[in-house]
Short mmCIF file of C-alpha atoms and ligand atoms in Angstrom, two decimals:
data_model
loop_
_atom_site.label_atom_id
_atom_site.label_comp_id
_atom_site.label_asym_id
_atom_site.label_seq_id
_atom_site.Cartn_x
_atom_site.Cartn_y
_atom_site.Cartn_z
CA MET A 1 0.00 0.00 0.00
CA ARG A 2 1.32 3.45 -0.98
CA ASN A 3 0.33 6.84 0.40
CA ARG A 4 -0.85 5.79 3.82
CA THR A 5 -0.98 9.15 5.58
CA VAL A 6 -3.86 11.37 4.49
CA LEU A 7 -4.59 14.84 5.85
CA ILE A 8 -8.27 15.82 5.61
CA SER A 9 -9.24 19.46 6.17
CA GLY A 10 -12.74 19.84 7.67
CA ALA A 11 -14.68 17.80 10.26
CA SER A 12 -18.31 18.27 9.27
CA VAL A 13 -19.77 15.60 6.97
CA ALA A 14 -17.38 14.75 4.13
CA GLY A 15 -14.28 14.85 6.38
CA PRO A 16 -15.31 12.35 9.09
CA ALA A 17 -17.00 10.13 6.49
CA LEU A 18 -13.78 9.95 4.48
CA ALA A 19 -11.75 9.33 7.66
CA HIS A 20 -14.09 6.45 8.55
CA TRP A 21 -13.52 4.67 5.25
CA LEU A 22 -9.78 5.38 5.04
CA GLY A 23 -9.28 4.07 8.57
CA ARG A 24 -11.20 0.93 7.70
CA TYR A 25 -8.99 0.30 4.65
CA GLY A 26 -5.76 0.65 6.62
CA PHE A 27 -4.82 4.24 5.80
CA ARG A 28 -3.80 6.67 8.57
CA PRO A 29 -6.11 9.68 8.35
CA THR A 30 -5.61 12.96 10.22
CA VAL A 31 -8.51 15.44 10.27
CA VAL A 32 -7.85 19.12 10.98
CA GLU A 33 -10.85 21.33 11.81
CA ILE A 34 -10.63 25.10 12.18
CA ALA A 35 -13.38 25.24 14.84
CA PRO A 36 -12.33 24.46 18.44
CA GLY A 37 -14.56 21.35 18.46
CA LEU A 38 -17.21 19.66 16.37
CA ARG A 39 -19.60 22.37 15.24
CA PRO A 40 -22.97 21.69 16.91
CA GLY A 41 -26.45 22.54 15.69
CA GLY A 42 -27.03 23.78 12.21
CA ASN A 43 -29.78 23.06 9.80
CA ALA A 44 -31.50 19.78 9.07
CA VAL A 45 -29.94 17.81 6.20
CA ASP A 46 -31.31 14.81 4.41
CA PHE A 47 -30.53 11.60 2.59
CA ARG A 48 -32.71 10.24 -0.18
CA GLY A 49 -32.67 7.14 -2.33
CA GLU A 50 -30.97 3.74 -2.19
CA ASN A 51 -27.41 4.97 -2.88
CA HIS A 52 -27.34 7.27 0.14
CA LEU A 53 -28.95 4.73 2.47
CA THR A 54 -26.75 1.88 1.26
CA VAL A 55 -23.56 3.81 1.98
CA LEU A 56 -24.82 4.76 5.45
CA GLU A 57 -25.66 1.15 6.15
CA ARG A 58 -22.26 -0.09 4.95
CA MET A 59 -20.69 2.47 7.30
CA GLY A 60 -22.73 1.11 10.19
CA VAL A 61 -24.35 4.50 10.90
CA LEU A 62 -27.82 4.00 9.43
CA GLY A 63 -29.22 2.64 12.72
CA PRO A 64 -27.70 5.39 14.90
CA LEU A 65 -28.95 8.03 12.46
CA ARG A 66 -32.44 6.55 12.35
CA ALA A 67 -32.49 6.82 16.14
CA ILE A 68 -31.97 10.59 15.99
CA GLN A 69 -33.84 11.46 12.80
CA THR A 70 -36.11 14.48 12.96
CA GLY A 71 -38.94 12.76 11.12
CA GLY A 72 -39.01 15.64 8.62
CA THR A 73 -41.13 18.74 8.67
CA ALA A 74 -43.87 19.82 6.30
CA MET A 75 -43.37 23.36 4.96
CA ARG A 76 -46.55 25.43 4.87
CA PHE A 77 -46.57 28.71 2.94
CA VAL A 78 -48.93 31.20 4.55
CA ASP A 79 -50.09 34.75 3.88
CA ALA A 80 -49.59 37.65 6.29
CA GLN A 81 -52.65 36.53 8.27
CA GLY A 82 -51.30 32.99 8.59
CA ARG A 83 -53.74 31.46 6.09
CA ARG A 84 -52.45 28.39 4.22
CA LEU A 85 -51.44 28.98 0.58
CA MET A 86 -49.49 25.81 -0.27
CA GLU A 87 -47.84 22.96 1.60
CA LEU A 88 -44.74 20.90 0.82
CA PRO A 89 -44.85 17.47 2.49
CA ALA A 90 -42.21 16.42 5.02
CA ASP A 91 -40.29 14.32 2.47
CA PHE A 92 -39.83 17.34 0.17
CA ALA A 93 -37.07 18.78 2.37
CA GLY A 94 -36.54 15.74 4.61
CA GLY A 95 -36.04 12.99 2.01
CA ASP A 96 -35.90 9.43 3.38
CA LEU A 97 -33.86 10.34 6.45
CA GLU A 98 -33.44 13.80 7.93
CA VAL A 99 -31.04 14.63 10.75
CA LEU A 100 -29.49 17.80 12.12
CA ARG A 101 -26.14 18.48 10.47
CA GLY A 102 -24.41 18.81 13.87
CA GLU A 103 -25.74 15.45 15.03
CA LEU A 104 -24.73 13.76 11.77
CA SER A 105 -21.27 15.18 12.22
CA ARG A 106 -21.06 13.77 15.76
CA VAL A 107 -22.14 10.28 14.66
CA LEU A 108 -19.60 10.28 11.80
CA TYR A 109 -16.90 11.50 14.18
CA GLU A 110 -17.69 8.75 16.68
CA HIS A 111 -17.50 6.15 13.89
CA SER A 112 -14.12 7.38 12.67
CA ARG A 113 -12.16 8.53 15.70
CA ASP A 114 -10.64 5.16 16.67
CA ALA A 115 -8.56 5.10 13.50
CA THR A 116 -8.19 8.86 13.05
CA GLU A 117 -6.09 11.63 14.55
CA TYR A 118 -8.39 14.65 15.06
CA ILE A 119 -6.90 18.13 15.48
CA PHE A 120 -9.33 20.93 16.40
CA GLY A 121 -8.71 24.66 16.37
CA ASP A 122 -6.13 24.63 13.61
CA SER A 123 -6.06 24.93 9.83
CA VAL A 124 -3.81 24.56 6.84
CA THR A 125 -2.03 27.75 5.76
CA ALA A 126 0.36 26.45 3.10
CA LEU A 127 0.71 23.34 0.94
CA THR A 128 3.74 22.28 -1.07
CA ASP A 129 3.17 19.28 -3.29
CA THR A 130 6.39 17.32 -3.89
CA ALA A 131 7.20 14.02 -5.53
CA ASP A 132 7.17 12.28 -2.12
CA GLY A 133 4.33 13.97 -0.29
CA VAL A 134 2.67 17.23 0.61
CA ARG A 135 4.47 19.55 3.00
CA VAL A 136 1.77 21.21 5.11
CA THR A 137 2.08 24.27 7.32
CA PHE A 138 -0.62 24.92 9.94
CA ALA A 139 -1.85 28.18 11.46
CA SER A 140 -0.49 26.94 14.82
CA GLY A 141 2.99 27.00 13.29
CA ALA A 142 3.31 23.21 13.08
CA ALA A 143 4.66 21.74 9.84
CA ARG A 144 4.18 18.13 8.76
CA THR A 145 4.35 16.03 5.61
CA PHE A 146 1.46 13.82 4.48
CA ASP A 147 1.30 11.44 1.54
CA LEU A 148 -2.03 12.91 0.41
CA VAL A 149 -4.23 15.91 1.31
CA VAL A 150 -8.01 16.13 0.87
CA GLY A 151 -10.04 19.32 1.21
CA ALA A 152 -13.38 18.58 2.90
CA ASP A 153 -13.67 22.16 4.13
CA GLY A 154 -16.86 23.24 2.44
CA VAL A 155 -17.93 25.74 -0.20
CA HIS A 156 -15.29 28.26 0.93
CA SER A 157 -12.53 25.62 1.04
CA GLN A 158 -9.08 26.78 2.10
CA VAL A 159 -7.41 23.69 0.59
CA ARG A 160 -9.04 24.52 -2.76
CA ARG A 161 -7.79 28.10 -2.50
CA LEU A 162 -4.24 26.96 -1.76
CA ALA A 163 -4.02 24.14 -4.30
CA PHE A 164 -6.35 25.22 -7.11
CA GLY A 165 -6.67 29.01 -6.98
CA PRO A 166 -8.92 31.82 -5.76
CA GLU A 167 -12.54 31.14 -4.79
CA ALA A 168 -13.85 33.57 -7.41
CA ASP A 169 -12.61 31.20 -10.14
CA PHE A 170 -14.79 28.33 -8.94
CA VAL A 171 -17.72 29.63 -6.88
CA ARG A 172 -20.72 31.09 -8.68
CA HIS A 173 -23.23 33.32 -6.88
CA LEU A 174 -26.81 32.24 -7.60
CA GLY A 175 -28.53 35.54 -6.78
CA TYR A 176 -29.68 34.86 -3.20
CA TYR A 177 -28.50 34.90 0.42
CA VAL A 178 -29.67 32.64 3.21
CA ALA A 179 -29.58 32.99 7.00
CA THR A 180 -30.62 30.75 9.88
CA TRP A 181 -30.59 31.35 13.64
CA SER A 182 -32.26 30.01 16.79
CA VAL A 183 -35.07 31.87 18.48
CA ALA A 184 -35.15 31.06 22.18
CA GLY A 185 -38.45 31.27 24.02
CA HIS A 186 -40.49 30.84 20.85
CA SER A 187 -42.87 27.88 20.98
CA ARG A 188 -43.79 26.95 17.47
CA ALA A 189 -47.01 25.07 18.01
CA GLY A 190 -47.20 22.01 15.78
CA ARG A 191 -44.46 20.30 13.82
CA ASP A 192 -44.73 22.15 10.53
CA SER A 193 -42.54 25.01 9.39
CA LEU A 194 -44.37 28.15 8.34
CA LEU A 195 -43.05 30.17 5.42
CA HIS A 196 -44.04 33.62 4.24
CA ASN A 197 -43.09 35.34 0.98
CA ALA A 198 -42.80 38.91 -0.21
CA PRO A 199 -41.20 39.54 -3.63
CA GLY A 200 -37.59 38.33 -3.46
CA LEU A 201 -37.93 37.48 0.26
CA MET A 202 -38.78 34.40 2.25
CA ALA A 203 -39.03 34.23 6.04
CA SER A 204 -39.77 31.05 7.89
CA VAL A 205 -40.06 29.70 11.39
CA GLY A 206 -39.91 26.04 12.32
CA GLY A 207 -40.01 24.14 15.60
CA ASP A 208 -36.97 22.52 17.14
CA HIS A 209 -37.85 18.85 17.56
CA ARG A 210 -35.59 18.59 20.64
CA ASP A 211 -36.75 21.70 22.47
CA PRO A 212 -40.38 22.86 22.43
CA HIS A 213 -39.33 26.33 23.63
CA ARG A 214 -36.96 27.06 20.77
CA ALA A 215 -37.64 27.75 17.12
CA LEU A 216 -35.39 28.10 14.08
CA ALA A 217 -35.62 31.16 11.86
CA PHE A 218 -34.71 30.61 8.23
CA VAL A 219 -34.72 33.51 5.78
CA MET A 220 -33.68 34.06 2.22
CA PHE A 221 -33.44 37.15 0.02
CA ALA A 222 -32.61 37.96 -3.58
CA SER A 223 -29.47 40.05 -3.97
CA PRO A 224 -26.44 40.48 -6.19
CA PRO A 225 -23.12 39.66 -4.48
CA LEU A 226 -22.59 41.74 -1.31
CA ASP A 227 -19.32 42.97 0.07
CA TYR A 228 -19.11 41.97 3.76
CA ASP A 229 -16.71 40.35 6.19
CA ARG A 230 -17.56 36.64 6.46
CA HIS A 231 -16.16 36.59 10.00
CA ASP A 232 -18.13 39.62 11.24
CA LEU A 233 -21.45 38.35 12.66
CA ASP A 234 -22.64 41.87 13.51
CA ALA A 235 -22.24 42.95 9.89
CA GLN A 236 -24.27 39.91 8.81
CA ARG A 237 -26.96 40.61 11.43
CA ALA A 238 -27.22 44.17 10.10
CA ILE A 239 -27.69 42.95 6.50
CA VAL A 240 -30.47 40.55 7.52
CA HIS A 241 -32.14 43.19 9.66
CA GLU A 242 -32.06 45.78 6.91
CA ARG A 243 -33.56 43.39 4.33
CA PHE A 244 -36.41 42.15 6.51
CA ALA A 245 -37.30 45.25 8.56
CA GLY A 246 -40.80 46.32 7.56
CA LEU A 247 -42.01 42.81 6.68
CA GLY A 248 -44.94 41.87 8.91
CA TRP A 249 -46.15 38.40 9.89
CA GLU A 250 -43.78 36.72 12.43
CA VAL A 251 -40.74 38.58 11.13
CA PRO A 252 -40.45 41.26 13.90
CA ARG A 253 -40.24 38.47 16.53
CA LEU A 254 -37.59 36.63 14.55
CA LEU A 255 -35.55 39.82 14.10
CA ASP A 256 -35.82 40.59 17.82
CA ALA A 257 -33.87 37.38 18.50
CA LEU A 258 -31.14 38.22 16.00
CA PRO A 259 -28.85 40.36 18.23
CA ASP A 260 -28.47 37.46 20.71
CA ALA A 261 -28.22 34.71 18.12
CA THR A 262 -24.74 33.28 18.52
CA ASP A 263 -25.50 30.51 16.04
CA LEU A 264 -26.27 32.82 13.10
CA TYR A 265 -25.42 31.17 9.79
CA PHE A 266 -25.28 33.56 6.82
CA ASP A 267 -24.02 32.85 3.33
CA ALA A 268 -24.65 33.40 -0.34
CA ILE A 269 -26.45 30.68 -2.22
CA CYS A 270 -23.78 29.56 -4.61
CA ARG A 271 -22.36 26.53 -6.36
CA VAL A 272 -18.88 25.19 -6.88
CA ASP A 273 -17.63 24.08 -10.30
CA LEU A 274 -14.08 22.96 -10.96
CA PRO A 275 -12.53 21.63 -14.13
CA ALA A 276 -10.99 18.80 -12.04
CA TRP A 277 -11.37 17.65 -8.43
CA SER A 278 -7.69 16.88 -7.90
CA ARG A 279 -4.33 18.41 -8.56
CA GLY A 280 -1.24 16.31 -7.87
CA ARG A 281 -1.58 14.77 -4.42
CA VAL A 282 -4.44 17.06 -3.37
CA ALA A 283 -8.12 16.21 -3.92
CA LEU A 284 -11.46 17.72 -2.90
CA VAL A 285 -14.61 16.06 -1.58
CA GLY A 286 -18.10 17.23 -0.55
CA ASP A 287 -19.06 20.88 -0.91
CA ALA A 288 -15.43 21.88 -1.55
CA ALA A 289 -15.57 19.94 -4.84
CA ALA A 290 -19.17 20.30 -5.96
CA GLY A 291 -21.13 22.28 -3.40
CA ALA A 292 -24.53 23.80 -3.80
CA THR A 293 -25.37 25.82 -0.68
CA LEU A 294 -28.96 24.71 -0.50
CA GLY A 295 -31.25 22.23 -2.19
CA GLY A 296 -28.47 20.41 -4.06
CA MET A 297 -28.46 17.28 -1.89
CA GLY A 298 -24.94 18.19 -0.81
CA THR A 299 -24.94 16.02 2.30
CA GLY A 300 -25.72 12.83 0.40
CA THR A 301 -23.17 13.70 -2.27
CA ALA A 302 -20.56 14.37 0.45
CA VAL A 303 -21.12 10.91 1.95
CA LEU A 304 -21.12 9.20 -1.46
CA GLY A 305 -17.96 11.12 -2.40
CA ALA A 306 -16.15 10.03 0.76
CA TYR A 307 -17.16 6.40 0.11
CA ILE A 308 -16.00 6.41 -3.51
CA LEU A 309 -12.78 8.37 -2.94
CA ALA A 310 -11.67 6.04 -0.13
CA GLY A 311 -12.82 2.94 -2.04
CA GLU A 312 -10.88 3.93 -5.14
CA LEU A 313 -7.75 4.71 -3.09
CA ALA A 314 -8.00 1.28 -1.46
CA ARG A 315 -8.65 -0.46 -4.77
CA ALA A 316 -5.61 1.29 -6.33
CA LYS A 317 -3.51 0.36 -3.26
CA GLY A 318 -3.04 4.02 -2.47
CA ASP A 319 -2.00 5.13 -5.95
CA HIS A 320 -3.67 8.53 -6.19
CA THR A 321 -2.79 8.91 -9.87
CA VAL A 322 -5.21 6.04 -10.54
CA ALA A 323 -7.74 6.62 -7.76
CA TYR A 324 -8.38 10.37 -8.05
CA PRO A 325 -9.47 10.35 -11.72
CA ARG A 326 -11.62 7.26 -11.16
CA TYR A 327 -13.33 8.86 -8.16
CA GLU A 328 -14.17 11.93 -10.20
CA ALA A 329 -15.31 9.94 -13.24
CA LEU A 330 -17.66 7.86 -11.08
CA LEU A 331 -19.22 10.72 -9.13
CA SER A 332 -19.05 14.00 -11.03
CA GLY A 333 -22.09 13.37 -13.27
CA LEU A 334 -24.31 12.63 -10.27
CA ALA A 335 -22.88 15.59 -8.34
CA ARG A 336 -23.65 17.96 -11.21
CA ARG A 337 -27.19 16.63 -11.58
CA CYS A 338 -27.77 17.15 -7.84
CA GLN A 339 -26.28 20.66 -7.99
CA LYS A 340 -28.84 21.50 -10.67
CA SER A 341 -31.61 20.97 -8.08
CA GLY A 342 -29.92 23.65 -5.97
CA ASP A 343 -29.62 26.17 -8.82
CA GLY A 344 -33.29 27.04 -8.54
CA ALA A 345 -33.62 26.87 -4.72
CA GLY A 346 -33.63 30.66 -4.27
CA LYS A 347 -36.11 31.32 -7.07
CA PHE A 348 -38.32 28.55 -5.79
CA LEU A 349 -38.41 29.60 -2.13
CA ALA A 350 -38.27 33.38 -2.64
CA PRO A 351 -39.57 34.26 -6.11
CA ARG A 352 -38.80 37.83 -7.17
CA ARG A 353 -42.37 38.49 -8.37
CA ALA A 354 -45.66 37.92 -6.59
CA TRP A 355 -47.22 36.21 -9.60
CA THR A 356 -44.39 33.63 -9.72
CA ALA A 357 -45.09 32.74 -6.10
CA ARG A 358 -48.80 32.40 -6.90
CA ALA A 359 -48.02 30.15 -9.92
CA ARG A 360 -45.70 27.98 -7.75
CA ASN A 361 -48.40 27.60 -5.11
CA ALA A 362 -51.08 26.74 -7.66
CA LEU A 363 -48.88 24.11 -9.32
CA LEU A 364 -47.61 22.42 -6.17
CA ASN A 365 -51.05 22.26 -4.62
CA ARG A 366 -51.61 19.50 -7.21
CA ARG A 367 -50.45 16.12 -5.92
CA TRP A 368 -49.14 14.89 -9.30
CA ALA A 369 -46.84 17.91 -9.60
CA MET A 370 -45.53 17.34 -6.08
CA ASP A 371 -44.97 13.62 -6.75
CA MET A 372 -43.11 14.42 -9.96
CA THR A 373 -40.84 16.92 -8.15
CA LEU A 374 -39.99 14.35 -5.48
CA ARG A 375 -39.33 11.67 -8.10
CA ILE A 376 -36.92 13.91 -10.01
CA ALA A 377 -34.88 14.60 -6.86
CA ARG A 378 -34.70 10.92 -5.96
CA ASN A 379 -33.75 9.90 -9.53
CA ARG A 380 -30.81 12.30 -9.41
CA THR A 381 -29.32 10.59 -6.35
CA GLU A 382 -29.79 7.17 -7.94
CA SER A 383 -28.32 8.06 -11.32
CA ILE A 384 -25.15 5.99 -10.82
CA ALA A 385 -24.63 2.34 -9.95
CA LEU A 386 -22.96 2.38 -6.54
CA PRO A 387 -19.49 0.77 -6.71
CA ASP A 388 -19.01 -2.13 -4.32
CA TYR A 389 -15.76 -2.05 -2.35
CA ARG A 390 -16.62 -4.77 0.15
CA GLN A 391 -13.84 -7.07 -1.01
CA VAL A 392 -11.31 -4.27 -1.28
CA GLY A 393 -8.62 -3.43 1.26
CA GLY A 394 -9.57 -6.27 3.59
CA ASP A 395 -12.92 -4.61 4.27
CA LEU A 396 -14.72 -7.91 4.57
CA ASP A 397 -17.12 -7.02 7.35
CA ALA A 398 -18.78 -4.13 5.59
CA THR A 399 -22.02 -5.81 4.65
CA GLY A 400 -24.95 -4.32 6.49
CA PRO A 401 -27.61 -6.48 8.14
CA SER A 402 -29.83 -6.36 5.07
CA GLY A 403 -26.90 -7.16 2.78
CA ARG A 404 -27.20 -3.81 1.02
C1 FAD B 1 -29.50 26.41 5.46
C2 FAD B 1 -28.97 25.15 4.83
C3 FAD B 1 -29.82 24.08 4.61
C4 FAD B 1 -29.32 22.92 4.01
N1 FAD B 1 -30.17 21.89 3.83
C5 FAD B 1 -29.71 20.78 3.25
C6 FAD B 1 -30.59 19.66 3.04
O1 FAD B 1 -31.78 19.71 3.37
N2 FAD B 1 -30.08 18.55 2.45
C7 FAD B 1 -28.78 18.47 2.09
O2 FAD B 1 -28.37 17.43 1.57
N3 FAD B 1 -27.92 19.47 2.28
C8 FAD B 1 -28.35 20.64 2.84
N4 FAD B 1 -27.50 21.67 3.02
C9 FAD B 1 -26.10 21.53 2.55
C10 FAD B 1 -25.22 20.72 3.49
O3 FAD B 1 -25.14 21.38 4.75
C11 FAD B 1 -23.81 20.57 2.89
O4 FAD B 1 -23.93 20.14 1.55
C12 FAD B 1 -23.01 19.52 3.64
O5 FAD B 1 -22.88 19.93 4.99
C13 FAD B 1 -21.60 19.37 3.01
O6 FAD B 1 -20.71 18.86 3.92
P1 FAD B 1 -19.14 19.17 3.83
O7 FAD B 1 -18.53 18.34 4.91
O8 FAD B 1 -18.65 18.99 2.44
O9 FAD B 1 -18.97 20.73 4.13
P2 FAD B 1 -19.42 21.60 5.37
O10 FAD B 1 -20.55 21.00 6.10
O11 FAD B 1 -19.53 23.00 4.90
O12 FAD B 1 -18.16 21.51 6.36
C14 FAD B 1 -16.93 22.10 6.15
C15 FAD B 1 -16.12 21.96 7.44
O13 FAD B 1 -14.81 22.48 7.19
C16 FAD B 1 -14.47 23.35 8.26
N5 FAD B 1 -13.50 24.31 7.74
C17 FAD B 1 -13.77 25.40 7.00
N6 FAD B 1 -12.62 26.02 6.70
C18 FAD B 1 -11.62 25.31 7.26
C19 FAD B 1 -10.21 25.44 7.30
N7 FAD B 1 -9.59 26.47 6.71
N8 FAD B 1 -9.48 24.51 7.95
C20 FAD B 1 -10.11 23.46 8.57
N9 FAD B 1 -11.45 23.29 8.57
C21 FAD B 1 -12.18 24.20 7.92
C22 FAD B 1 -15.77 23.95 8.71
O14 FAD B 1 -15.68 24.47 10.02
C23 FAD B 1 -16.71 22.76 8.62
O15 FAD B 1 -16.66 21.98 9.78
C24 FAD B 1 -27.96 22.83 3.61
C25 FAD B 1 -27.09 23.91 3.83
C26 FAD B 1 -27.59 25.05 4.42
C27 FAD B 1 -26.66 26.18 4.64
#
């Protein structure tokens, strides 16, 4: 086996999933995460279709994830008086299995840590790819050499920036911004999320299935690219406040919670497109390679990507020159098809014109249209035959209980 030591940047979904598989095949993964610990909370993410569920089962995490699934949440669009306009069923956003991103991350971490070195609170600042390995410098000042490096550090990947070039070359803004934050002391009666539109705006409030006294605000607005500091939460709070001030319905209550929201997530809706997912000894997986901020089934693609990248490395006995191109050839078509679902997420949830919102509501109030939309999403995740690595790298115990 060549190239045993693998540095993975990012400990959210793709990173720990890749570490799990590499550890199982006899590699020695190290995961470096910029946050001081696993990042808790976050939005609900979903898996849909046989490919996603099969990989989770082969990892041994399907049962643990089923035990903490949210059960999904129907999304009900309402007018300013709270009257129902249209409803998306729970499986529209929740797929076959929905969990909170932070909880998924924890389960994947627990299933990878025995064979993985985890380093929190540090990040890669320089990479030098040589014939024998990648010389890596960390923000802490440490310097180490790894056989391979994988960027699993999300849409704004630092590894991609260092090894492939500036973000602007690969990340395309899709005309919208999204924000989420918790609203303490807000009891959202019932399980459904409520959503309210004004032209180019969407505000929503959903219950927290673990805490009846907390709700999650989720807003979206149409905008060309904005110039702001991605590390300045106050600047982001001010942008959200300015966009939504004046909108009625539940919005004033949601905005009241914004100044104290330490878990504010704010980002552009964008997608990542690269001409190739690897360069020399460095590869990308998950959102870093083919992200779509929202609606692009990025979590399932991240888990599939980790499975295929590790499986191909094991099959090629660590030869990245063979494994990296095969990984990309197997997955990139599916990833692009899933990203396409995300391209229209902003326009769908926050149409710029009132008549477009009315047309959306009228169409999706018809069951056949809803069924067709769900079928298209599922077909995208099942558009490749899942490779089987169960006889590779000594991984002989990987068959799940149902023999998936
Ligand atoms: C509001 C919202 C709703 C979503 N809903 C869904 C959904 O319903 N279904 C779905 O499939 N997907 C959904 N997604 C997308 C999903 O969250 C991502 O596709 C998925 O998390 C990708 O995982 P990842 O591990 O590739 O990247 P990320 O989850 O972005 O993780 C990147 C990790 O890298 C770390 N990191 C960043 N920079 C550095 C650095 N320099 N050094 C070290 N570590 C670093 C970060 O702290 C983070 O832990 C949603 C996203 C958002 C924002």
